[in-house]
Tab-separated table of C-alpha atoms and ligand atoms in Angstrom:
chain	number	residue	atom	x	y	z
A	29	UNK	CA	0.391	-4.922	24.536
A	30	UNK	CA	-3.566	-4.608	24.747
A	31	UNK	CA	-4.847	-5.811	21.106
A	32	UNK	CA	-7.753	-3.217	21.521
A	33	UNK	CA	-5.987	-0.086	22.436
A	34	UNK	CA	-6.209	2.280	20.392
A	35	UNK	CA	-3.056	3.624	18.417
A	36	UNK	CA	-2.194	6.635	17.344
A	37	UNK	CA	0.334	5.719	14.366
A	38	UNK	CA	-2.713	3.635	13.340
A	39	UNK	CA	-4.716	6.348	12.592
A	40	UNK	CA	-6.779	5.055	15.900
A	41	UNK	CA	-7.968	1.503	14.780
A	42	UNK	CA	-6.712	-1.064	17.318
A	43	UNK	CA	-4.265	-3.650	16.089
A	44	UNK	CA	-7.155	-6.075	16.363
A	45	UNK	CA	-9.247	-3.754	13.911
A	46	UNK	CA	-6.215	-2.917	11.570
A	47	UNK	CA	-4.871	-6.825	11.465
A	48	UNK	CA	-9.000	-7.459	10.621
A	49	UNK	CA	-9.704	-4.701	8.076
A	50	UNK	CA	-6.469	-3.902	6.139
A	51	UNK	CA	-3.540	-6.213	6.805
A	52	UNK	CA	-3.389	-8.339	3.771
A	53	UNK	CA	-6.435	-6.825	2.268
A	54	UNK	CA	-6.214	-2.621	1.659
A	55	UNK	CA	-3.982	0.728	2.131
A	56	UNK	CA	-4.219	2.661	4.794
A	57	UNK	CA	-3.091	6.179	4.826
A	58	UNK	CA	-2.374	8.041	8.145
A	59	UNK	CA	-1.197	11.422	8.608
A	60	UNK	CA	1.087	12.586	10.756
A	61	UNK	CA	1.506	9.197	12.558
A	62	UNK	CA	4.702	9.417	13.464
A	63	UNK	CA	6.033	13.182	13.129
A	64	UNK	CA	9.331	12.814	14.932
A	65	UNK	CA	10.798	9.803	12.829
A	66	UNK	CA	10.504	12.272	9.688
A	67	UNK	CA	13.942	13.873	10.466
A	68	UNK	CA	15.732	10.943	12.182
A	69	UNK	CA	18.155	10.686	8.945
A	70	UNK	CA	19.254	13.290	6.535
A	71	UNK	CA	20.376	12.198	2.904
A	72	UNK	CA	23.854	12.327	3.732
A	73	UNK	CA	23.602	9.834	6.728
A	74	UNK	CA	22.103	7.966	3.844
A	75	UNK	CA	24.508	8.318	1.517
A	76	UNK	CA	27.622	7.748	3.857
A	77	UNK	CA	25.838	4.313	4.968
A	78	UNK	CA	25.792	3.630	1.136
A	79	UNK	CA	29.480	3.485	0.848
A	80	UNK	CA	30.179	0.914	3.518
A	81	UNK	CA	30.716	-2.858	2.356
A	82	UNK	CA	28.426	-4.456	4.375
A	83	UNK	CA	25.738	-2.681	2.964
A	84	UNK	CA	22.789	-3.301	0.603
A	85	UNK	CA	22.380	-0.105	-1.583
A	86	UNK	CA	20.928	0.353	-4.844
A	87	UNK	CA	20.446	3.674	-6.937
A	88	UNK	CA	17.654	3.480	-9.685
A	89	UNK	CA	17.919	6.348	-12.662
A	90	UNK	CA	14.830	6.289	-14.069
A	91	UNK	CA	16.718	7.806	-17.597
A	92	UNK	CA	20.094	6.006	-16.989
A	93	UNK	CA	21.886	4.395	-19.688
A	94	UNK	CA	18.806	2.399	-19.928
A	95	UNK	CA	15.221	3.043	-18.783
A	96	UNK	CA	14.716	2.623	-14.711
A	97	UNK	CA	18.803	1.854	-14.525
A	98	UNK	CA	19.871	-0.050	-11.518
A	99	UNK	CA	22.837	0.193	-10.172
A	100	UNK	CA	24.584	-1.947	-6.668
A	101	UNK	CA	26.192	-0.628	-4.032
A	102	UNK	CA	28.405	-0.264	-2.455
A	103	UNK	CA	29.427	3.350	-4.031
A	104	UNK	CA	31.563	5.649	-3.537
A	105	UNK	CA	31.613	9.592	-3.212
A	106	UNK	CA	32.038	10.002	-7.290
A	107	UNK	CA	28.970	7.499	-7.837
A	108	UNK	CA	26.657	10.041	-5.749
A	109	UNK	CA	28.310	13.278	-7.468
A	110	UNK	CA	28.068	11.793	-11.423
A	111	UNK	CA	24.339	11.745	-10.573
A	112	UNK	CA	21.850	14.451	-12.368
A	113	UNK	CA	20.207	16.640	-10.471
A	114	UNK	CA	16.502	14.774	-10.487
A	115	UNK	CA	14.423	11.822	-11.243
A	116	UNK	CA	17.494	9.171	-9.053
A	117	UNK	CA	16.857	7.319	-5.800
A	118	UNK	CA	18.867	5.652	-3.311
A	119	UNK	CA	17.521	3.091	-0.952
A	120	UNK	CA	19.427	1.312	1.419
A	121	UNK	CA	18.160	-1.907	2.784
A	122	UNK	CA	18.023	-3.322	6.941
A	123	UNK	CA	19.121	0.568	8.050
A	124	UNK	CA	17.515	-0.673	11.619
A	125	UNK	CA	20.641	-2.740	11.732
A	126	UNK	CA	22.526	0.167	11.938
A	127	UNK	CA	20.965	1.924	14.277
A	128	UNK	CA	19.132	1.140	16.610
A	129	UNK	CA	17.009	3.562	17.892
A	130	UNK	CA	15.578	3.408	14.363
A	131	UNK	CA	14.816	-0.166	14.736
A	132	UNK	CA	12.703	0.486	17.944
A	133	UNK	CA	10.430	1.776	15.579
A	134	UNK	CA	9.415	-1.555	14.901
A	135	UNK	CA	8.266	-2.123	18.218
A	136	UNK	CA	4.916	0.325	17.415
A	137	UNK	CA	4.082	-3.025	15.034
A	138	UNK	CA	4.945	-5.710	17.388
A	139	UNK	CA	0.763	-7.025	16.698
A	140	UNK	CA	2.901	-8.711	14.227
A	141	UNK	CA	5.759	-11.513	15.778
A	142	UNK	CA	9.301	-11.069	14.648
A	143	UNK	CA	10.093	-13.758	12.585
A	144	UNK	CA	7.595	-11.727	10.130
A	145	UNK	CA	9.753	-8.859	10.091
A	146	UNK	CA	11.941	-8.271	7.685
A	147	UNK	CA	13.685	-4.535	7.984
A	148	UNK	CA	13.203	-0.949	7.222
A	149	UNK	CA	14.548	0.257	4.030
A	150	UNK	CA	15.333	4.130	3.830
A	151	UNK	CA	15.416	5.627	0.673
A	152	UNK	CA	16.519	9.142	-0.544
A	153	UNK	CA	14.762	10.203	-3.940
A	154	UNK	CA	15.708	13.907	-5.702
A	155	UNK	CA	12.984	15.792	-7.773
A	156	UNK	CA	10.503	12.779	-9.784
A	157	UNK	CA	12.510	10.000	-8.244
A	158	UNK	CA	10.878	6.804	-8.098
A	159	UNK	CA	11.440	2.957	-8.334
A	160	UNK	CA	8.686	2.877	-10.882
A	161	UNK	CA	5.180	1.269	-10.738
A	162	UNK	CA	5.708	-2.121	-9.382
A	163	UNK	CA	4.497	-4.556	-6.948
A	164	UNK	CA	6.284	-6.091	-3.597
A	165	UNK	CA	5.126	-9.327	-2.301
A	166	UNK	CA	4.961	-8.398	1.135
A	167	UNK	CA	3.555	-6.422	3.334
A	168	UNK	CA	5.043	-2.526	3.551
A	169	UNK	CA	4.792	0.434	5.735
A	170	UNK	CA	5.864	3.757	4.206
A	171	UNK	CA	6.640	6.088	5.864
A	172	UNK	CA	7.059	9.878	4.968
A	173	UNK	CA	10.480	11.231	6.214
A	174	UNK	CA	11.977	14.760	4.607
A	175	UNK	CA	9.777	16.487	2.020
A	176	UNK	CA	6.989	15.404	-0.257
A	177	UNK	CA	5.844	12.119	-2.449
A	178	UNK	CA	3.043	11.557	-4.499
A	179	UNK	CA	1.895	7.880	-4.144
A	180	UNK	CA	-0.281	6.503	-6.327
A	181	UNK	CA	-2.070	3.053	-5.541
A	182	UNK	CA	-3.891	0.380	-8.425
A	183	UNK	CA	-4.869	-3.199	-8.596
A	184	UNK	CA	-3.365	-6.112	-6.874
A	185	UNK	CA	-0.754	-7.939	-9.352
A	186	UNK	CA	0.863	-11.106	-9.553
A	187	UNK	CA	3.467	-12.871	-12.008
A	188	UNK	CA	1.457	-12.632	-14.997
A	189	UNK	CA	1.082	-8.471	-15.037
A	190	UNK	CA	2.581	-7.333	-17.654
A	191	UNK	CA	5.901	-5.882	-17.262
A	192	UNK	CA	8.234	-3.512	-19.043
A	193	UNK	CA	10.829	-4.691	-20.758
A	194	UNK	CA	14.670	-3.691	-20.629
A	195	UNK	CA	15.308	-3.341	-17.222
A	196	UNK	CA	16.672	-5.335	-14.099
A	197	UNK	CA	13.355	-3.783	-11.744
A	198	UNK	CA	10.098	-5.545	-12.093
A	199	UNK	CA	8.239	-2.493	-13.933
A	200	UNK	CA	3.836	-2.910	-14.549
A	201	UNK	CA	3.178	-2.044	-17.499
A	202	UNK	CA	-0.262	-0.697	-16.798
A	203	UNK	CA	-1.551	0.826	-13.210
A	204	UNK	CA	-4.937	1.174	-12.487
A	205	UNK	CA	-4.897	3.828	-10.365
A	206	UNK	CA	-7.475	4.375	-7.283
A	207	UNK	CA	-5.409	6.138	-5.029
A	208	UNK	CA	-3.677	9.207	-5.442
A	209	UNK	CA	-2.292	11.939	-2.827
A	210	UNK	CA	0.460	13.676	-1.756
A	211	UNK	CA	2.467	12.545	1.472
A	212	UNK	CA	3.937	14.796	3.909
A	213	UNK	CA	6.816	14.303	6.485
A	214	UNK	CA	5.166	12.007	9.877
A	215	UNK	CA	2.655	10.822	7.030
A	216	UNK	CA	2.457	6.595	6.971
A	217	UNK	CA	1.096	4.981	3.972
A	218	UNK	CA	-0.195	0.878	4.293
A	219	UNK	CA	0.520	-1.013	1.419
A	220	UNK	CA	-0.753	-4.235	1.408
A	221	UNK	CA	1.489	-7.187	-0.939
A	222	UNK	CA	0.433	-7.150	-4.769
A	223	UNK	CA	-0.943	-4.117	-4.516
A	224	UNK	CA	0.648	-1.863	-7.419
A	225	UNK	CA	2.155	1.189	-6.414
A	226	UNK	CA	4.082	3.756	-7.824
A	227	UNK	CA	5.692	6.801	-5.496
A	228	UNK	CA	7.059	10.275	-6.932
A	229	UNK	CA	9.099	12.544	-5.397
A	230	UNK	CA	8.031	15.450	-5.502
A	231	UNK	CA	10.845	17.656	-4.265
A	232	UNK	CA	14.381	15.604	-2.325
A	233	UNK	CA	12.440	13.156	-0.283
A	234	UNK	CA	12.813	10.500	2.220
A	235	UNK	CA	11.056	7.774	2.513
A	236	UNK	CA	11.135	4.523	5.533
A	237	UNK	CA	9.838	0.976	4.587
A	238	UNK	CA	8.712	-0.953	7.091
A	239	UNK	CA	8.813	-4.062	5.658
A	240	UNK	CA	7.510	-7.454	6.169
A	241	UNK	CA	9.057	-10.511	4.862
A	242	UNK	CA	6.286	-14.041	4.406
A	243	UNK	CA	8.843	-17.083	3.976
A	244	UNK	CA	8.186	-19.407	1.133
A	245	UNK	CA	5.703	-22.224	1.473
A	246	UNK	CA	8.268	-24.355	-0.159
A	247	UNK	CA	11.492	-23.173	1.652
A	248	UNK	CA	9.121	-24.401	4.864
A	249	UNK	CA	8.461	-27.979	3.189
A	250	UNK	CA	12.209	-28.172	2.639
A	251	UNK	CA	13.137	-27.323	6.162
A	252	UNK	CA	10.256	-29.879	7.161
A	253	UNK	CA	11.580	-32.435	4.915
A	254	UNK	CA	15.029	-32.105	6.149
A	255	UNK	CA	13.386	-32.446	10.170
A	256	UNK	CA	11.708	-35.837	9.015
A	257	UNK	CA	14.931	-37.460	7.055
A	258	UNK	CA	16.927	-36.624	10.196
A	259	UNK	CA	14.141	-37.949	12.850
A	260	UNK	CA	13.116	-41.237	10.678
A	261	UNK	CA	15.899	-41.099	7.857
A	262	UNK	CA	14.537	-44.317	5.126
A	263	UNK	CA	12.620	-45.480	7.712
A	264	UNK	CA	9.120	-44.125	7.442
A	265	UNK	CA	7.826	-45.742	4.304
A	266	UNK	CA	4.326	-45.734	2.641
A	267	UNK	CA	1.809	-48.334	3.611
A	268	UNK	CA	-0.897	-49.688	1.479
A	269	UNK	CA	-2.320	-52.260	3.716
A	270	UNK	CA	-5.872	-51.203	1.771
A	271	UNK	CA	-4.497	-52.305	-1.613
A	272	UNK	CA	-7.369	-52.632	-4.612
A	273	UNK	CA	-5.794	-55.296	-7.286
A	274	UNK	CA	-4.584	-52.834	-9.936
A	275	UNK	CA	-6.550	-52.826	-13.088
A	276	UNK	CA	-3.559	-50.626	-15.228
A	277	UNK	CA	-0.355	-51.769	-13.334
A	278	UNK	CA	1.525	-48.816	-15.654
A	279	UNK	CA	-1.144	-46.377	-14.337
A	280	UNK	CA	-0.323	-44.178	-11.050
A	281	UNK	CA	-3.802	-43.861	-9.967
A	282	UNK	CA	-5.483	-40.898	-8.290
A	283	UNK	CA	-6.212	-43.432	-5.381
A	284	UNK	CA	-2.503	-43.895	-4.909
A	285	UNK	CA	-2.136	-40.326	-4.551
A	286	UNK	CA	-4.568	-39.656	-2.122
A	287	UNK	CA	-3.402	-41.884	-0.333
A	288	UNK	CA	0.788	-40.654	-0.616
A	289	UNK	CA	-1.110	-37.208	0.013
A	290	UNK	CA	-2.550	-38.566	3.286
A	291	UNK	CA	0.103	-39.765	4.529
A	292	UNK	CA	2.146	-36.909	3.726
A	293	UNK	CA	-0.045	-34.989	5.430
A	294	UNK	CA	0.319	-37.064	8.471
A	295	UNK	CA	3.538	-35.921	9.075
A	296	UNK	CA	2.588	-31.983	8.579
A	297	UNK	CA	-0.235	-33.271	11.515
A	298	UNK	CA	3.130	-33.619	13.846
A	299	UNK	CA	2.775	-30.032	15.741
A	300	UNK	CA	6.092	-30.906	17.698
A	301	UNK	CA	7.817	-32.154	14.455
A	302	UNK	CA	7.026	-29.306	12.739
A	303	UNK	CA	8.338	-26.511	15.865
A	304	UNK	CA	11.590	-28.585	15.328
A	305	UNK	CA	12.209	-28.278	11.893
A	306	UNK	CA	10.584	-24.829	11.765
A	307	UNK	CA	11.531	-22.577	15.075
A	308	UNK	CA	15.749	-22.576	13.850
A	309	UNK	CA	14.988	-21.800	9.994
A	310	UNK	CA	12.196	-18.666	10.940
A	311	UNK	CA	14.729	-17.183	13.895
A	312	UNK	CA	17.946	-17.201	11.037
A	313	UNK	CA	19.207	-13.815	10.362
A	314	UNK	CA	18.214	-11.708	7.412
A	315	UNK	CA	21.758	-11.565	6.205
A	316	UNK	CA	23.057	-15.731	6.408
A	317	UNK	CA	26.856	-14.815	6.923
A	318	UNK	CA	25.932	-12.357	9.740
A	319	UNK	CA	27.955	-12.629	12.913
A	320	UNK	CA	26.899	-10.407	15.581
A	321	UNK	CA	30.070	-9.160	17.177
A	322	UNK	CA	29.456	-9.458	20.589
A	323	UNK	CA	30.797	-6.925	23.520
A	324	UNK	CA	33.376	-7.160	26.092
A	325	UNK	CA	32.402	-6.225	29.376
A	326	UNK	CA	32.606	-8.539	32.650
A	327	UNK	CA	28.740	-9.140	34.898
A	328	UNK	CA	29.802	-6.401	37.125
A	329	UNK	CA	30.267	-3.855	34.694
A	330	UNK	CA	26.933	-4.797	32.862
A	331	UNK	CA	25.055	-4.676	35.749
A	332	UNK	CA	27.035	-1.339	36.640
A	333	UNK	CA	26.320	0.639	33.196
A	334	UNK	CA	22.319	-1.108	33.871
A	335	UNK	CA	22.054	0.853	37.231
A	336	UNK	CA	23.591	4.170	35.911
A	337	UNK	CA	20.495	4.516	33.083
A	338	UNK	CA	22.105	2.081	30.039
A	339	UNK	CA	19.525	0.507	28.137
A	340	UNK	CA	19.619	-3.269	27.061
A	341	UNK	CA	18.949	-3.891	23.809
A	342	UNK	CA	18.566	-6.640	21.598
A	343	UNK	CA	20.789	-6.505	18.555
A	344	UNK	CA	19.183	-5.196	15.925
A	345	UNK	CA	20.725	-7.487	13.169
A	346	UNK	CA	19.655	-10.522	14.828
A	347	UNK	CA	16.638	-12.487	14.993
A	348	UNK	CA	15.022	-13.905	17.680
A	349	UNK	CA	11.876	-16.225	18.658
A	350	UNK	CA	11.147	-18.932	21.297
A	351	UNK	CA	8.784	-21.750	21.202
A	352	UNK	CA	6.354	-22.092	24.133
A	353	UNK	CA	5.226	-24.440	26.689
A	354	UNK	CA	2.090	-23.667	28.764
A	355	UNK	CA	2.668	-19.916	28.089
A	356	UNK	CA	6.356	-19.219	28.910
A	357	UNK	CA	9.356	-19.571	26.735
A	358	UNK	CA	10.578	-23.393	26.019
A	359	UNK	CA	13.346	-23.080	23.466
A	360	UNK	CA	15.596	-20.048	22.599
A	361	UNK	CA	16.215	-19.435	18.988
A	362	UNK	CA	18.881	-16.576	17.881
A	363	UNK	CA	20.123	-16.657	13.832
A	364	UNK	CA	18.668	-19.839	13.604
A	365	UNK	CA	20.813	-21.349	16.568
A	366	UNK	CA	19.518	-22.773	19.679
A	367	UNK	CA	20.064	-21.032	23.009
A	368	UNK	CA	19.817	-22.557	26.436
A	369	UNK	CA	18.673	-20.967	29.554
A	370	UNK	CA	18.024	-22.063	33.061
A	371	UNK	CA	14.006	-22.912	33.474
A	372	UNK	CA	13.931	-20.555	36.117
A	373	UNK	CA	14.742	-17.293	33.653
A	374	UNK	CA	11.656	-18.121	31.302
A	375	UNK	CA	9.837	-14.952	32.077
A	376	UNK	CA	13.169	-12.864	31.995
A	377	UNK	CA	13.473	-14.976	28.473
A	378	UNK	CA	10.283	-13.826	27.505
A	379	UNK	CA	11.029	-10.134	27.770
A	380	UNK	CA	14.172	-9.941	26.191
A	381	UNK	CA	12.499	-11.564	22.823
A	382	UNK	CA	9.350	-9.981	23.209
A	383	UNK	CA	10.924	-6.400	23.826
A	384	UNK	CA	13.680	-4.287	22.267
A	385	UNK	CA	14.801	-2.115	24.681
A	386	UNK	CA	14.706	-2.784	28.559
A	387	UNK	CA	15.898	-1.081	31.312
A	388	UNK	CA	17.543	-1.640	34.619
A	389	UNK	CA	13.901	-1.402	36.331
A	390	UNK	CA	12.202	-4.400	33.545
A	391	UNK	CA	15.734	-6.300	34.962
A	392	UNK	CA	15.111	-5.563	38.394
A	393	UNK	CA	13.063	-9.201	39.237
A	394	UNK	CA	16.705	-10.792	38.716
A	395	UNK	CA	19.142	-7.910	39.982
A	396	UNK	CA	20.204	-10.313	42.956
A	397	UNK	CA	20.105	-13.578	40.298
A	398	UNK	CA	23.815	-14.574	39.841
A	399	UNK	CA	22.794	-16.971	37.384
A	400	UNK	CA	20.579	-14.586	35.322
A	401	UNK	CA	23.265	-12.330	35.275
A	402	UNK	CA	25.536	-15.026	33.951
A	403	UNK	CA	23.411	-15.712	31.051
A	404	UNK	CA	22.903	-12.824	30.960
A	405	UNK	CA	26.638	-11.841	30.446
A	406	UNK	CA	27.240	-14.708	27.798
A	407	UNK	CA	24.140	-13.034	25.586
A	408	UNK	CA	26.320	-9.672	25.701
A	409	UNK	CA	29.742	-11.644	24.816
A	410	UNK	CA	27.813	-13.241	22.111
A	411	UNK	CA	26.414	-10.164	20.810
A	412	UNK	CA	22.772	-11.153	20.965
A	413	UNK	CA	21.955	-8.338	23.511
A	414	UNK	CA	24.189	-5.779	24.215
A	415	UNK	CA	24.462	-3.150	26.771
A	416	UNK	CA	23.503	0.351	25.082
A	417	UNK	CA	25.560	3.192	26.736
A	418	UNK	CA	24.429	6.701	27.718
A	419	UNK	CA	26.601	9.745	28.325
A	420	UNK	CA	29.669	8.474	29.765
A	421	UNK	CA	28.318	5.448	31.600
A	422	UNK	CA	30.303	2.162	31.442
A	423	UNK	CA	31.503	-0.531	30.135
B	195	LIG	C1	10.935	4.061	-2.327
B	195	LIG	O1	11.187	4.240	-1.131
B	195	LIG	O2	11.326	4.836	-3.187
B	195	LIG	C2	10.155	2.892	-2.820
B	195	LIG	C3	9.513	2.065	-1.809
B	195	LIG	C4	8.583	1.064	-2.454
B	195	LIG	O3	7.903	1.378	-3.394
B	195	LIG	O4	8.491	-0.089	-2.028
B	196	LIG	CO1	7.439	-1.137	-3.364
């Protein structure tokens, strides 16, 4: 992808521009930016996917048996036909998992790398449904699908806005508001995270969150920690060879600390120790106990159902990153585990992690490659990739 082209669902600013101007600093709102998306679920494919098990679902009543009510899926049929007839909404969390011609939506955001992408929520709302005014941490994309909301945007929050009381969601108290307009269907809203928003239905809408996720700095520092104890276990220890004769022996002295601090430091310098400990923990799953389930066809009926028009996609449920040595892939990381390839497949490596979707004609470099077709095979056993049928191709 060209930084500087233009895009359309961008409102024309070039991911360079929008990444510059907005990302982590201000809303955008385009219209119309993706018009086709709008109707790619109707609120009973939403409901239905909030009955299965495996599913995160949530309704919030915002005059339930308490004020903004949450209630956890999964539910049932009754659940969705107890409800009153406005001011309820459903969302449903990682839908791209599900499907995944929904999840190649995210590929029109790839400017940002996948192990900062979290999933896209879909949400159904009836007449003044809404989660409330409240602030996300991360970064959001909302996107308009089936009839109208009215977003309103305020200040940027943090944990000491003042909240409502009562309820399970994280309600602000007060919204300053700055932004205010009506969203159609195609329409794609920018929220940046801590930025206060607050979106009403204004007649049964749908709504897509493209959502970002921004690990914790201290969930990094763990996973860091963990890297050093198993490369040097007790044996790195703090030196003091510069020792000034202690004037307060009770006294832990600010030139003690710098000192611990540089030296902790030193081992953050470590680039290599720090891929290590870091590549596995930022390519694990969004869902920890998830276990792709993997597909059983042999290499010649892969590479068959390839050459008759089936697409190969990467599962949607997993996630997937490499680490890189002068510009190709070096290490393969899927749900946080370690995959090996032959050097020789870095490029076709490259693709498969960098793209969603490819065809038989993006395969075509190693269509004679036994061994890329091998590995190739084992990724669809696995379940990391898997062969997407059309019509009545096979496996
Ligand atoms: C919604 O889809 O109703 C809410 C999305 C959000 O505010 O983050
Ligand atoms: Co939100």
């Amino acid at each position: 992808m060209n930084p500087d082209t233009p895009l359309p669902h961008l409102g024309g600013l070039t991911a360079t521009e929008f990444l510059r101007d907005y990302w982590q600093k201000k809303p955008l709102l385009v219209r119309n930016a993706f018009p086709e998306l709008a109707y790619r679920l109707s609120p009973e494919d939403l409901m239905e996917l909030a009955q299965e098990d495996s599913v995160e679902a949530r309704i919030v009543q915002e005059k339930g048996k308490t004020p903004w009510e949450l209630q956890l899926g999964p539910f049932t049929e009754k659940v969705f036909k107890k409800l009153p007839k406005s001011h309820w909404t459903l969302l449903v969390q990682a839908v791209d998992h599900y499907l995944p011609e929904l999840a190649d939506y995210l590929e029109h955001f790839s400017f940002v790398p996948n192990w900062r992408i979290d999933d896209i929520m879909v949400s159904f709302a009836t007449e003044g449904g809404s989660v409330g005014p409240h602030y996300d941490q991360y970064d959001v994309f909302l996107l308009q699908g089936i009839g109208q909301r009215r977003w309103q945007l305020g200040q940027f929050c943090d944990e000491n806005t003042p909240r409502i009381e009562g309820t399970r969601l994280r309600i602000i108290k007060d919204m300053d508001v700055t932004f205010d307009e009506i969203v159609n269907p195609g329409d794609l809203l920018y929220v940046p995270p801590g930025m206060a928003h607050n979106g009403v239905a204004q007649n049964e809408c749908m709504t897509y969150s493209i959502g970002f996720r921004a690990p914790a700095l201290a969930h990094l520092l763990d996973r860091v920690a963990d890297g050093v104890l198993e490369a040097c276990g007790s044996r790195g220890l703090v030196t003091d060879p510069q020792r000034e004769p202690a004037l307060h022996p009770g006294a832990l002295t600010d030139a003690d600390l710098d000192r611990l601090r540089t030296q902790l430091l030193g081992l953050l310098e470590d680039r290599d120790a720090l891929r290590a400990a870091l590549a596995p923990f930022l390519s694990e799953a969004k869902y920890d106990d998830y276990e792709p389930e993997g597909q059983e066809a042999t290499p010649e009926e892969i590479t068959a159902a390839l050459a008759a028009g089936a697409l190969l996609r990467r599962d949607p449920a997993s996630r997937c990153l490499y680490t890189v040595r002068d510009g190709l892939p070096d290490q393969l990381y899927v749900n946080g585990q370690l995959i090996g390839f032959p050097a020789h497949l870095a490029v076709l490596v490259q693709k498969l992690a960098d793209q969603r979707c490819l065809t038989a004609e993006d395969l075509a470099p190693w269509q004679e490659d036994a061994e890329a077709l091998h590995w190739l095979h084992e990724q669809v056993t696995e379940g990391h990739w898997f062969v997407e049928l059309m019509d009545d191709n096979t496996p």
